[in-house]
Structure formats: structure tokens, C-alpha cells
Amino acid sequence: MASDVLVVAERSGGQFGDITFELLGKAKEIASALGGKAGVVLLGDTSGVDALGAADVVYTIDDPSLSNYNPEATEASLIGLLRQVEPRLLLMGTSTYGLDWGGALSVAWDAQLASYVVGLSLEGSDIIATSQLYGGKLFAEAVLDGERGIVTAIGGSFPAEAGRTGGSPEIVATSATASAGKVTFGAIKEPDKSGVDITSADLLVSVGRGIGSQDNLELVQELADALGSPLSASRPIIDQGWLPKPQQVGKSGQKVKPKAYLSFGISGAPEHLEGMRNADLIISCNTDENAPIFDVAHYGTTVDLFDLVPELAEKLGQ
Amino acid sequence: MRIVVAMRQLADLVEELEVDDSGTDIDREFVKFVSNEWDEAALEEALLIKEQSGAEIVAVALDEPDVDQTLYTAIAKGADKAVKLTGLEEGWVSTHSRAKAIASWLGDQQWDLLLTGVQAADDLDGQLAGILAAQLQVPHAAVVVSAQTEGSSVKVSQELGGGTIVEETIALPAVLGIQTARQAPRYAPITRIRQAMQSGGLEEASVAGDLAEGRPTVRRLYPPEKTGHAEMLTGSASDVADKIIELLRAKGLVKS
Ligand SMILES: Cc1cc2nc3c(=O)[nH]c(=O)nc-3n(C[C@H](O)[C@H](O)[C@H](O)COP(=O)(O)OP(=O)(O)OC[C@H]3O[C@@H](n4cnc5c(N)ncnc54)[C@H](O)[C@@H]3O)c2cc1C
């Protein structure tokens, strides 16, 4: 049976994301237990390959078709490489990469896929994945059947240090596989960085869908003003157009690490937690005692935000 | 232009979710089922395309609890037709199986663009858009925040991490996993939903499949152990406010 474990490296702005090292650390653990190699797939230019010293082998596919984000071209090349290497497991993040390519690869490479993975281990020769489902309310422990599998893991689930060790991996340059050419790259647009900077604040007051309406935002804004802190929010508040994108906390927003993070009406979906779980002190208000936010918060309360926020603002305003 | 919007029902995450006796699925008996929020974004994006450049919209969903409500609401919002796919057993449908059912129905249809939500909270074996597209052998893109048709192609914006956007042009037919529509999903007035219900007209088509196909074998479904659970602050709102201010003061974040 195949015994190699491959990781798809994620880069943005030339830098590898932590997820690459988190997955590489995990890949090493599983590959060595299986007696195989931990490999990294580097799509596009080969800059930064030196950072991948922890890998046994790095497969590079340096081709113009991969120099820009393109799901079709990438999948074609990944499938080509998978058929060539035939690893036991392919690891990706449940990022845009995993959400975009994971499912299609599972069909084309005929492998079972486990998504939203936060735990991964080997039992004999079985791959056991633990996935976070239902917005973090339930975990599913599942066995990947068959001889090959794909895992998309949630960022922050495995320690990155294990994937940052030095070494001199074998570099294998492989060629791209042509795709049907139905997806054409246009442009890349960097996010607007103007406006409020929530990443440098010591304290954040953060609001979620529990606030109910745009008009009610005034309440939390008053509290933020009283504390002299910026207002941040979960994604639905940004998607509604109630606050600008730079104020979004989470996987597709900003990663923040303030001295204190005060949240109101945020459930604590994995995508939100990815952006704030490392804050020194997390205090969360949510009327649902089972809300997943309470699993990462240091202090919590189920008092209604509409009672608590005005109390806080008033006491602080005195 | 014919746009298919693949929608689905999902246990309401606001509710308490219990695990059934098998230990491998939620107890479906008493939970409320609602429309998947990302599918609502997909429907909204389809409606925006229809308003901009004209299109016929067909909403399609597997027969799952309270799906009629979702499909009639789609009609009330502006979908031209809604189809309920029947014949699968009730329970936790894998994404691969859901995709197969939709693909088999699409086989008899003429369609140009299929939109669905980027994810659903129980799609353990992966997200629908990519799986369905690979089964149909058509191009796809997920985490899409804008889709606009132009002749026989669609111009999409996909969101990468941290808010970076990549723009692409994709030849039709194509499948897109929608993260956010260009505007927040509209509301359908209750009177219009009732009207749609009264005029009936949900079409039905039968499909076959095995619920768990393509999904890793679930051994155990369980609520996370509360090891790192927050210390709960109780009492009146005023008591809790005092405690929070004290915690912030200890961190030097509140003056005086
Ligand atoms: C690819 C992708 C990327 C994403 N990126 C992000 C991201 O960067 N950031 C992000 O936040 N999300 C992100 N999401 C969305 C994420 O999955 C959740 O949908 C979102 O975080 C939920 O936001 P919320 O907690 O505000 O809303 P909900 O989950 O709806 O929670 C609202 C909460 O408010 C509570 N509540 C209601 N009324 C009250 C009251 N009166 N007082 C107190 N509490 C109350 C409820 O109990 C509930 O728990 C992403 C999703 C995808 C698919």
C-alpha cells in the first residue's frame, strides 16, 4: 500500500501560510509511521523552497499556467502528480484551496475526502480523521476507506513547529498537466487596507449576527467608544454591508491578537475562531449556552447582549 | 440563459443538536430544518444575474424536511421554477451522493450555470460545487463573491485568504460555490410566499442513491469535550458588567 503523504503548499504574497507547516508536521508524523515520505507540492515559481526543509521531498510544478490562481489548471496538474506519486494521503487546508479543489480532486482521483479536519491519526493502517461539523457544535470521527485519501484541515489544528524543522529535501521538478482551458485568469485584487486597523488594537469590541439589525450597531459602537477601542465583527455583519471589510475578524478577514477580545452575539464558527483564538483574554456574551465561542473564551455570559451592552456602556461612561 | 440554483435543508445551528442512538448522526426527529444560508446567497446572486441580463432560474433541492418552504420562498423571491428531487432515504446525505442525484437530474435538462452555497455545516465529505462539477466534467470555482454572465461565459470573483480577490472568466456550463452574493439576500414578503404555496407548482423528479456514498465511515459523532470551557459569569446584567469591567481593569484596559 502507498505510504507517502503529500501536502499542497499555500503561499500568499510569496510567504507560506502557517497551514503549510501545520500540515507538513502532520504529514511527517503519518508518513514516518507508514514508512513513507512526507512531500510538499509547490505550485508555480519555486521561490521560498528553502523554507520547506522539514519535507523529505518537494515536488515543484513551475509552469506559467500555475503562476496565477486558477482552479482548473491547478487541479489538472495536481491530478497528474497524484497519479504519478500515488501517495496514501493528500493534505490541504480547508481554505479556498481545499474548498475549491478538494471535492473535485476526490472525484477525479477517486479518493475519499474528509473536510473541516481538526484531528488526524493512524490506527494500524487506517486513517482516522476528526472533523468539526455544524459550525463547531459537533465533531465526527471517521475512517477514510480505500487506499488513498484527501484531508482538508482547519488552520491552527496542528502545531506548525513540527513542520518548520530544517533539512535538505530532495527537489523533484515535475511538469504541468494541460487542462481544458475553460478558466481564464483575469486579475488579482488586494484587500483595501485603509480605515480602521483592528490588528494593532489592545482591546476589541466585536459584534456578530446576534445584534439583529444595523440600527442596533449603535449600541456596541457606544460601548467601543467608551472603551476607546475599535469595533470589529464577524463576517455576516460585513456581508450585510453594516461595517467595512477591514473590520472583519476571521479566516477571510483579519487575524487579531489583542490583550482582550470582547464578543457579543458571535457563535464562534471555526472560520471566526481562526482569526481571534489567540487573544490573551476572551470574554464572550451569547444567549446560547452551547455556543462554540464558549470553548475558546476565558469568560462567558448568557446574559442578553441588549441588557449587558447598555449596562457596560453606562458604567464605563461614568 | 438557464441558471440552476442547488439548495438544501440543514439542521438549524441555533438549536440544540443531539446525537441519535446510533451515535453517528444527529437526532433528526425534533430539530428544526432551515435553508442552508450559503444557498440563499447563491439564489440571491442568480436573481441579480436575472435582473441584470435576463435568465430563467430553476431552484432544485432534495426532498428534506421543510424543503417546500425553501423552494416556495425561492419562487416568491423570483425563481421561475422549483424542483424537488425525491426518492432518497431520509437521513444524512453525503455530498457525493447529493451531487450524483443532482447530476442525474441535470442530465435531462438544458442548463448554463449552476450556483450553490460554498459549503454546508455537515458536508463532511467535501463541498458540493467541486464534486458536482467534477462528476459533470465542467469547470467550477468556489468561494465566489460575484458572478456576472457575459455571453457564453461567466466572470467570477473568488476570495482567497485575508480578503484577496482573484477575477477569472469561466466558459459555460460551469458550477460555482457562492460565498456571498453582491448584496445581502432579499426577503420575500410572507404574502408572496403564501401565494406561491397556494398556486402550488413544485415539480418533482425522482432520483436514486445511497445516503453515505463517498463519505468516510463515521464511527462517532459527539459534542466537543468542554475542556477549555469559559468560566461563566452569572447574575444580573449589572453584576456581569461589573465583573467584565474588573477583568478589563486588571489588564490595564480601563482607566481609573
Ligand atoms: C470560506 C469561508 C470563510 C469565512 N470566513 C469568515 C471570517 O473570516 N469571519 C467570520 O466571522 N466568519 C467567516 N465565515 C462565516 C462563518 O462560517 C459563520 O457563518 C459566521 O462566523 C457566523 O457569524 P456569527 O457568529 O455572527 O453569526 P451566527 O452564527 O448566526 O451567531 C449569532 C449568535 O448570536 C447569538 N445571539 C442571538 N441573539 C443574542 C442576544 N440577544 N444576545 C447575545 N447573543 C445572541 C446566537 O445565540 C448565536 O450564537 C466564513 C465562511 C466560509 C465558508
Tab-separated table of N, CA and C in Angstrom, chain B residues 17-116:
chain	number	residue	atom	x	y	z
B	17	LEU	N	-28.330	20.461	19.194
B	17	LEU	CA	-28.268	19.293	18.327
B	17	LEU	C	-27.899	18.077	19.171
B	18	GLU	N	-28.743	17.051	19.114
B	18	GLU	CA	-28.447	15.841	19.873
B	18	GLU	C	-28.029	14.729	18.928
B	19	VAL	N	-27.237	13.821	19.467
B	19	VAL	CA	-26.784	12.689	18.667
B	19	VAL	C	-27.779	11.550	18.875
B	20	ASP	N	-28.127	10.834	17.805
B	20	ASP	CA	-29.127	9.758	17.925
B	20	ASP	C	-28.506	8.491	18.521
B	21	ASP	N	-29.328	7.448	18.660
B	21	ASP	CA	-28.875	6.222	19.324
B	21	ASP	C	-27.735	5.524	18.587
B	22	SER	N	-27.664	5.706	17.281
B	22	SER	CA	-26.583	5.065	16.526
B	22	SER	C	-25.234	5.702	16.889
B	23	GLY	N	-25.291	6.917	17.409
B	23	GLY	CA	-24.050	7.610	17.773
B	23	GLY	C	-23.299	8.178	16.589
B	24	THR	N	-23.911	8.096	15.392
B	24	THR	CA	-23.194	8.541	14.197
B	24	THR	C	-23.979	9.558	13.369
B	25	ASP	N	-25.110	10.008	13.880
B	25	ASP	CA	-25.882	11.031	13.160
B	25	ASP	C	-26.600	11.881	14.201
B	26	ILE	N	-27.063	13.055	13.770
B	26	ILE	CA	-27.852	13.854	14.698
B	26	ILE	C	-29.243	13.231	14.817
B	27	ASP	N	-29.897	13.501	15.911
B	27	ASP	CA	-31.271	13.066	16.084
B	27	ASP	C	-32.133	14.015	15.258
B	28	ARG	N	-32.668	13.501	14.160
B	28	ARG	CA	-33.375	14.364	13.206
B	28	ARG	C	-34.825	14.592	13.582
B	29	GLU	N	-35.280	13.876	14.612
B	29	GLU	CA	-36.710	13.919	14.931
B	29	GLU	C	-37.188	15.295	15.374
B	30	PHE	N	-36.467	15.921	16.286
B	30	PHE	CA	-37.003	17.147	16.881
B	30	PHE	C	-36.292	18.426	16.443
B	31	VAL	N	-35.283	18.298	15.584
B	31	VAL	CA	-34.614	19.538	15.170
B	31	VAL	C	-35.396	20.236	14.076
B	32	LYS	N	-35.195	21.535	14.043
B	32	LYS	CA	-35.818	22.343	13.003
B	32	LYS	C	-34.858	22.360	11.808
B	33	PHE	N	-35.401	22.193	10.618
B	33	PHE	CA	-34.568	22.276	9.419
B	33	PHE	C	-34.809	23.600	8.708
B	34	VAL	N	-33.717	24.212	8.302
B	34	VAL	CA	-33.808	25.501	7.617
B	34	VAL	C	-32.986	25.434	6.329
B	35	SER	N	-33.143	26.430	5.514
B	35	SER	CA	-32.391	26.507	4.266
B	35	SER	C	-30.926	26.833	4.589
B	36	ASN	N	-29.991	26.214	3.886
B	36	ASN	CA	-28.559	26.493	4.095
B	36	ASN	C	-28.269	27.951	3.729
B	37	GLU	N	-27.661	28.704	4.643
B	37	GLU	CA	-27.524	30.149	4.401
B	37	GLU	C	-26.706	30.477	3.160
B	38	TRP	N	-25.712	29.654	2.816
B	38	TRP	CA	-24.909	29.957	1.625
B	38	TRP	C	-25.692	29.682	0.342
B	39	ASP	N	-26.661	28.754	0.398
B	39	ASP	CA	-27.518	28.541	-0.776
B	39	ASP	C	-28.396	29.766	-0.999
B	40	GLU	N	-28.766	30.431	0.080
B	40	GLU	CA	-29.565	31.652	-0.053
B	40	GLU	C	-28.736	32.740	-0.747
B	41	ALA	N	-27.440	32.769	-0.463
B	41	ALA	CA	-26.561	33.711	-1.160
B	41	ALA	C	-26.485	33.336	-2.649
B	42	ALA	N	-26.443	32.029	-2.930
B	42	ALA	CA	-26.394	31.569	-4.332
B	42	ALA	C	-27.660	31.998	-5.072
B	43	LEU	N	-28.801	31.844	-4.399
B	43	LEU	CA	-30.068	32.257	-5.017
B	43	LEU	C	-30.058	33.759	-5.283
B	44	GLU	N	-29.570	34.525	-4.318
B	44	GLU	CA	-29.531	35.976	-4.487
B	44	GLU	C	-28.667	36.352	-5.694
B	45	GLU	N	-27.513	35.707	-5.827
B	45	GLU	CA	-26.627	36.023	-6.953
B	45	GLU	C	-27.326	35.677	-8.269
B	46	ALA	N	-28.058	34.577	-8.291
B	46	ALA	CA	-28.800	34.201	-9.502
B	46	ALA	C	-29.857	35.258	-9.820
B	47	LEU	N	-30.547	35.742	-8.788
B	47	LEU	CA	-31.582	36.766	-9.006
B	47	LEU	C	-30.962	38.057	-9.542
B	48	LEU	N	-29.772	38.386	-9.052
B	48	LEU	CA	-29.088	39.593	-9.539
B	48	LEU	C	-28.708	39.435	-11.018
B	49	ILE	N	-28.253	38.239	-11.392
B	49	ILE	CA	-27.908	37.983	-12.803
B	49	ILE	C	-29.172	38.120	-13.657
B	50	LYS	N	-30.265	37.547	-13.141
B	50	LYS	CA	-31.526	37.614	-13.883
B	50	LYS	C	-31.946	39.067	-14.098
B	51	GLU	N	-31.826	39.882	-13.054
B	51	GLU	CA	-32.230	41.281	-13.169
B	51	GLU	C	-31.329	42.042	-14.136
B	52	GLN	N	-30.045	41.670	-14.135
B	52	GLN	CA	-29.085	42.400	-14.953
B	52	GLN	C	-29.157	42.026	-16.423
B	53	SER	N	-29.184	40.716	-16.674
B	53	SER	CA	-29.064	40.322	-18.078
B	53	SER	C	-30.101	39.294	-18.503
B	54	GLY	N	-31.084	39.057	-17.660
B	54	GLY	CA	-32.142	38.135	-18.043
B	54	GLY	C	-31.695	36.694	-17.913
B	55	ALA	N	-32.507	35.881	-17.302
B	55	ALA	CA	-32.198	34.462	-17.154
B	55	ALA	C	-33.438	33.779	-16.606
B	56	GLU	N	-33.492	32.475	-16.819
B	56	GLU	CA	-34.545	31.695	-16.173
B	56	GLU	C	-33.885	30.992	-14.991
B	57	ILE	N	-34.525	31.059	-13.822
B	57	ILE	CA	-33.927	30.439	-12.639
B	57	ILE	C	-34.743	29.230	-12.197
B	58	VAL	N	-34.057	28.120	-12.021
B	58	VAL	CA	-34.689	26.916	-11.500
B	58	VAL	C	-34.025	26.557	-10.179
B	59	ALA	N	-34.813	26.537	-9.110
B	59	ALA	CA	-34.276	26.113	-7.811
B	59	ALA	C	-34.514	24.619	-7.685
B	60	VAL	N	-33.505	23.895	-7.227
B	60	VAL	CA	-33.651	22.443	-7.098
B	60	VAL	C	-33.111	22.006	-5.735
B	61	ALA	N	-33.801	21.059	-5.114
B	61	ALA	CA	-33.342	20.575	-3.806
B	61	ALA	C	-33.818	19.153	-3.590
B	62	LEU	N	-33.064	18.410	-2.815
B	62	LEU	CA	-33.516	17.080	-2.414
B	62	LEU	C	-34.683	17.243	-1.455
B	63	ASP	N	-35.534	16.225	-1.423
B	63	ASP	CA	-36.678	16.242	-0.524
B	63	ASP	C	-36.187	16.022	0.908
B	64	GLU	N	-36.005	17.107	1.636
B	64	GLU	CA	-35.570	17.038	3.031
B	64	GLU	C	-36.556	17.846	3.859
B	65	PRO	N	-36.588	17.669	5.181
B	65	PRO	CA	-37.636	18.305	5.992
B	65	PRO	C	-37.801	19.800	5.698
B	66	ASP	N	-39.045	20.200	5.500
B	66	ASP	CA	-39.422	21.596	5.254
B	66	ASP	C	-38.815	22.203	4.001
B	67	VAL	N	-38.461	21.346	3.051
B	67	VAL	CA	-37.857	21.882	1.818
B	67	VAL	C	-38.878	22.670	0.996
B	68	ASP	N	-40.167	22.318	1.126
B	68	ASP	CA	-41.196	23.037	0.350
B	68	ASP	C	-41.140	24.524	0.668
B	69	GLN	N	-40.976	24.819	1.949
B	69	GLN	CA	-40.905	26.215	2.399
B	69	GLN	C	-39.765	26.949	1.681
B	70	THR	N	-38.604	26.300	1.625
B	70	THR	CA	-37.431	26.901	0.972
B	70	THR	C	-37.683	27.104	-0.525
B	71	LEU	N	-38.272	26.100	-1.161
B	71	LEU	CA	-38.479	26.192	-2.607
B	71	LEU	C	-39.560	27.217	-2.950
B	72	TYR	N	-40.638	27.240	-2.159
B	72	TYR	CA	-41.676	28.251	-2.420
B	72	TYR	C	-41.133	29.661	-2.146
B	73	THR	N	-40.292	29.772	-1.145
B	73	THR	CA	-39.692	31.080	-0.868
B	73	THR	C	-38.816	31.506	-2.048
B	74	ALA	N	-38.109	30.545	-2.642
B	74	ALA	CA	-37.278	30.858	-3.815
B	74	ALA	C	-38.166	31.386	-4.946
B	75	ILE	N	-39.326	30.757	-5.132
B	75	ILE	CA	-40.257	31.229	-6.172
B	75	ILE	C	-40.750	32.634	-5.822
B	76	ALA	N	-41.079	32.830	-4.548
B	76	ALA	CA	-41.577	34.144	-4.126
B	76	ALA	C	-40.519	35.227	-4.353
B	77	LYS	N	-39.255	34.838	-4.284
B	77	LYS	CA	-38.187	35.827	-4.488
B	77	LYS	C	-37.909	36.085	-5.962
B	78	GLY	N	-38.390	35.187	-6.827
B	78	GLY	CA	-38.169	35.448	-8.251
B	78	GLY	C	-37.673	34.264	-9.065
B	79	ALA	N	-37.532	33.086	-8.444
B	79	ALA	CA	-37.176	31.895	-9.235
B	79	ALA	C	-38.367	31.549	-10.126
B	80	ASP	N	-38.090	31.052	-11.328
B	80	ASP	CA	-39.170	30.760	-12.258
B	80	ASP	C	-39.786	29.388	-12.019
B	81	LYS	N	-39.015	28.533	-11.387
B	81	LYS	CA	-39.465	27.149	-11.247
B	81	LYS	C	-38.728	26.530	-10.066
B	82	ALA	N	-39.361	25.545	-9.426
B	82	ALA	CA	-38.671	24.844	-8.349
B	82	ALA	C	-38.925	23.352	-8.485
B	83	VAL	N	-37.883	22.585	-8.267
B	83	VAL	CA	-37.965	21.139	-8.444
B	83	VAL	C	-37.482	20.440	-7.183
B	84	LYS	N	-38.289	19.476	-6.752
B	84	LYS	CA	-37.936	18.691	-5.570
B	84	LYS	C	-37.528	17.301	-6.042
B	85	LEU	N	-36.328	16.884	-5.634
B	85	LEU	CA	-35.838	15.569	-6.042
B	85	LEU	C	-36.179	14.552	-4.955
B	86	THR	N	-37.024	13.602	-5.296
B	86	THR	CA	-37.487	12.628	-4.307
B	86	THR	C	-36.852	11.262	-4.558
B	87	GLY	N	-36.973	10.405	-3.555
B	87	GLY	CA	-36.551	9.017	-3.766
B	87	GLY	C	-35.392	8.578	-2.888
B	88	LEU	N	-34.652	9.547	-2.322
B	88	LEU	CA	-33.576	9.150	-1.410
B	88	LEU	C	-34.184	8.894	-0.033
B	89	GLU	N	-33.582	8.000	0.687
B	89	GLU	CA	-33.981	7.727	2.060
B	89	GLU	C	-33.801	9.008	2.885
B	90	GLU	N	-34.504	9.124	4.007
B	90	GLU	CA	-34.296	10.293	4.856
B	90	GLU	C	-33.036	10.096	5.698
B	91	GLY	N	-32.276	11.132	5.903
B	91	GLY	CA	-31.093	10.998	6.752
B	91	GLY	C	-29.981	11.920	6.298
B	92	TRP	N	-28.762	11.560	6.687
B	92	TRP	CA	-27.586	12.383	6.416
B	92	TRP	C	-27.055	12.033	5.029
B	93	VAL	N	-27.364	12.857	4.072
B	93	VAL	CA	-26.971	12.593	2.684
B	93	VAL	C	-25.533	13.075	2.473
B	94	SER	N	-24.672	12.208	1.994
B	94	SER	CA	-23.286	12.635	1.732
B	94	SER	C	-23.274	13.632	0.576
B	95	THR	N	-22.241	14.441	0.508
B	95	THR	CA	-22.172	15.417	-0.586
B	95	THR	C	-22.001	14.701	-1.922
B	96	HIS	N	-21.228	13.618	-1.928
B	96	HIS	CA	-21.046	12.884	-3.187
B	96	HIS	C	-22.378	12.326	-3.688
B	97	SER	N	-23.196	11.848	-2.760
B	97	SER	CA	-24.484	11.293	-3.138
B	97	SER	C	-25.447	12.407	-3.592
B	98	ARG	N	-25.417	13.519	-2.883
B	98	ARG	CA	-26.243	14.681	-3.252
B	98	ARG	C	-25.862	15.150	-4.660
B	99	ALA	N	-24.565	15.202	-4.913
B	99	ALA	CA	-24.083	15.652	-6.223
B	99	ALA	C	-24.563	14.697	-7.317
B	100	LYS	N	-24.492	13.402	-7.040
B	100	LYS	CA	-24.921	12.409	-8.040
B	100	LYS	C	-26.394	12.571	-8.377
B	101	ALA	N	-27.193	12.798	-7.321
B	101	ALA	CA	-28.634	12.955	-7.532
B	101	ALA	C	-28.904	14.174	-8.410
B	102	ILE	N	-28.240	15.267	-8.106
B	102	ILE	CA	-28.447	16.494	-8.883
B	102	ILE	C	-27.928	16.297	-10.312
B	103	ALA	N	-26.767	15.642	-10.423
B	103	ALA	CA	-26.194	15.411	-11.757
B	103	ALA	C	-27.120	14.553	-12.604
B	104	SER	N	-27.752	13.547	-11.992
B	104	SER	CA	-28.606	12.670	-12.797
B	104	SER	C	-29.845	13.431	-13.272
B	105	TRP	N	-30.348	14.325	-12.405
B	105	TRP	CA	-31.495	15.142	-12.840
B	105	TRP	C	-31.067	16.122	-13.933
B	106	LEU	N	-29.884	16.722	-13.765
B	106	LEU	CA	-29.395	17.694	-14.756
B	106	LEU	C	-29.204	17.059	-16.128
B	107	GLY	N	-28.986	15.743	-16.127
B	107	GLY	CA	-28.755	15.017	-17.368
B	107	GLY	C	-29.865	15.243	-18.385
B	108	ASP	N	-31.103	15.432	-17.906
B	108	ASP	CA	-32.230	15.631	-18.833
B	108	ASP	C	-32.549	17.106	-19.032
B	109	GLN	N	-31.752	17.968	-18.469
B	109	GLN	CA	-32.079	19.396	-18.507
B	109	GLN	C	-31.153	20.152	-19.429
B	110	GLN	N	-31.644	21.289	-19.859
B	110	GLN	CA	-30.765	22.217	-20.556
B	110	GLN	C	-30.398	23.252	-19.494
B	111	TRP	N	-29.111	23.501	-19.288
B	111	TRP	CA	-28.705	24.485	-18.283
B	111	TRP	C	-27.369	25.110	-18.657
B	112	ASP	N	-27.118	26.291	-18.137
B	112	ASP	CA	-25.882	27.002	-18.477
B	112	ASP	C	-24.981	27.219	-17.270
B	113	LEU	N	-25.624	27.530	-16.152
B	113	LEU	CA	-24.846	27.890	-14.968
B	113	LEU	C	-25.526	27.279	-13.756
B	114	LEU	N	-24.733	26.664	-12.875
B	114	LEU	CA	-25.300	26.143	-11.639
B	114	LEU	C	-24.632	26.835	-10.458
B	115	LEU	N	-25.466	27.416	-9.598
B	115	LEU	CA	-24.947	28.069	-8.400
B	115	LEU	C	-25.408	27.308	-7.170
B	116	THR	N	-24.515	27.184	-6.205
B	116	THR	CA	-24.905	26.579	-4.938
B	116	THR	C	-24.066	27.227	-3.844
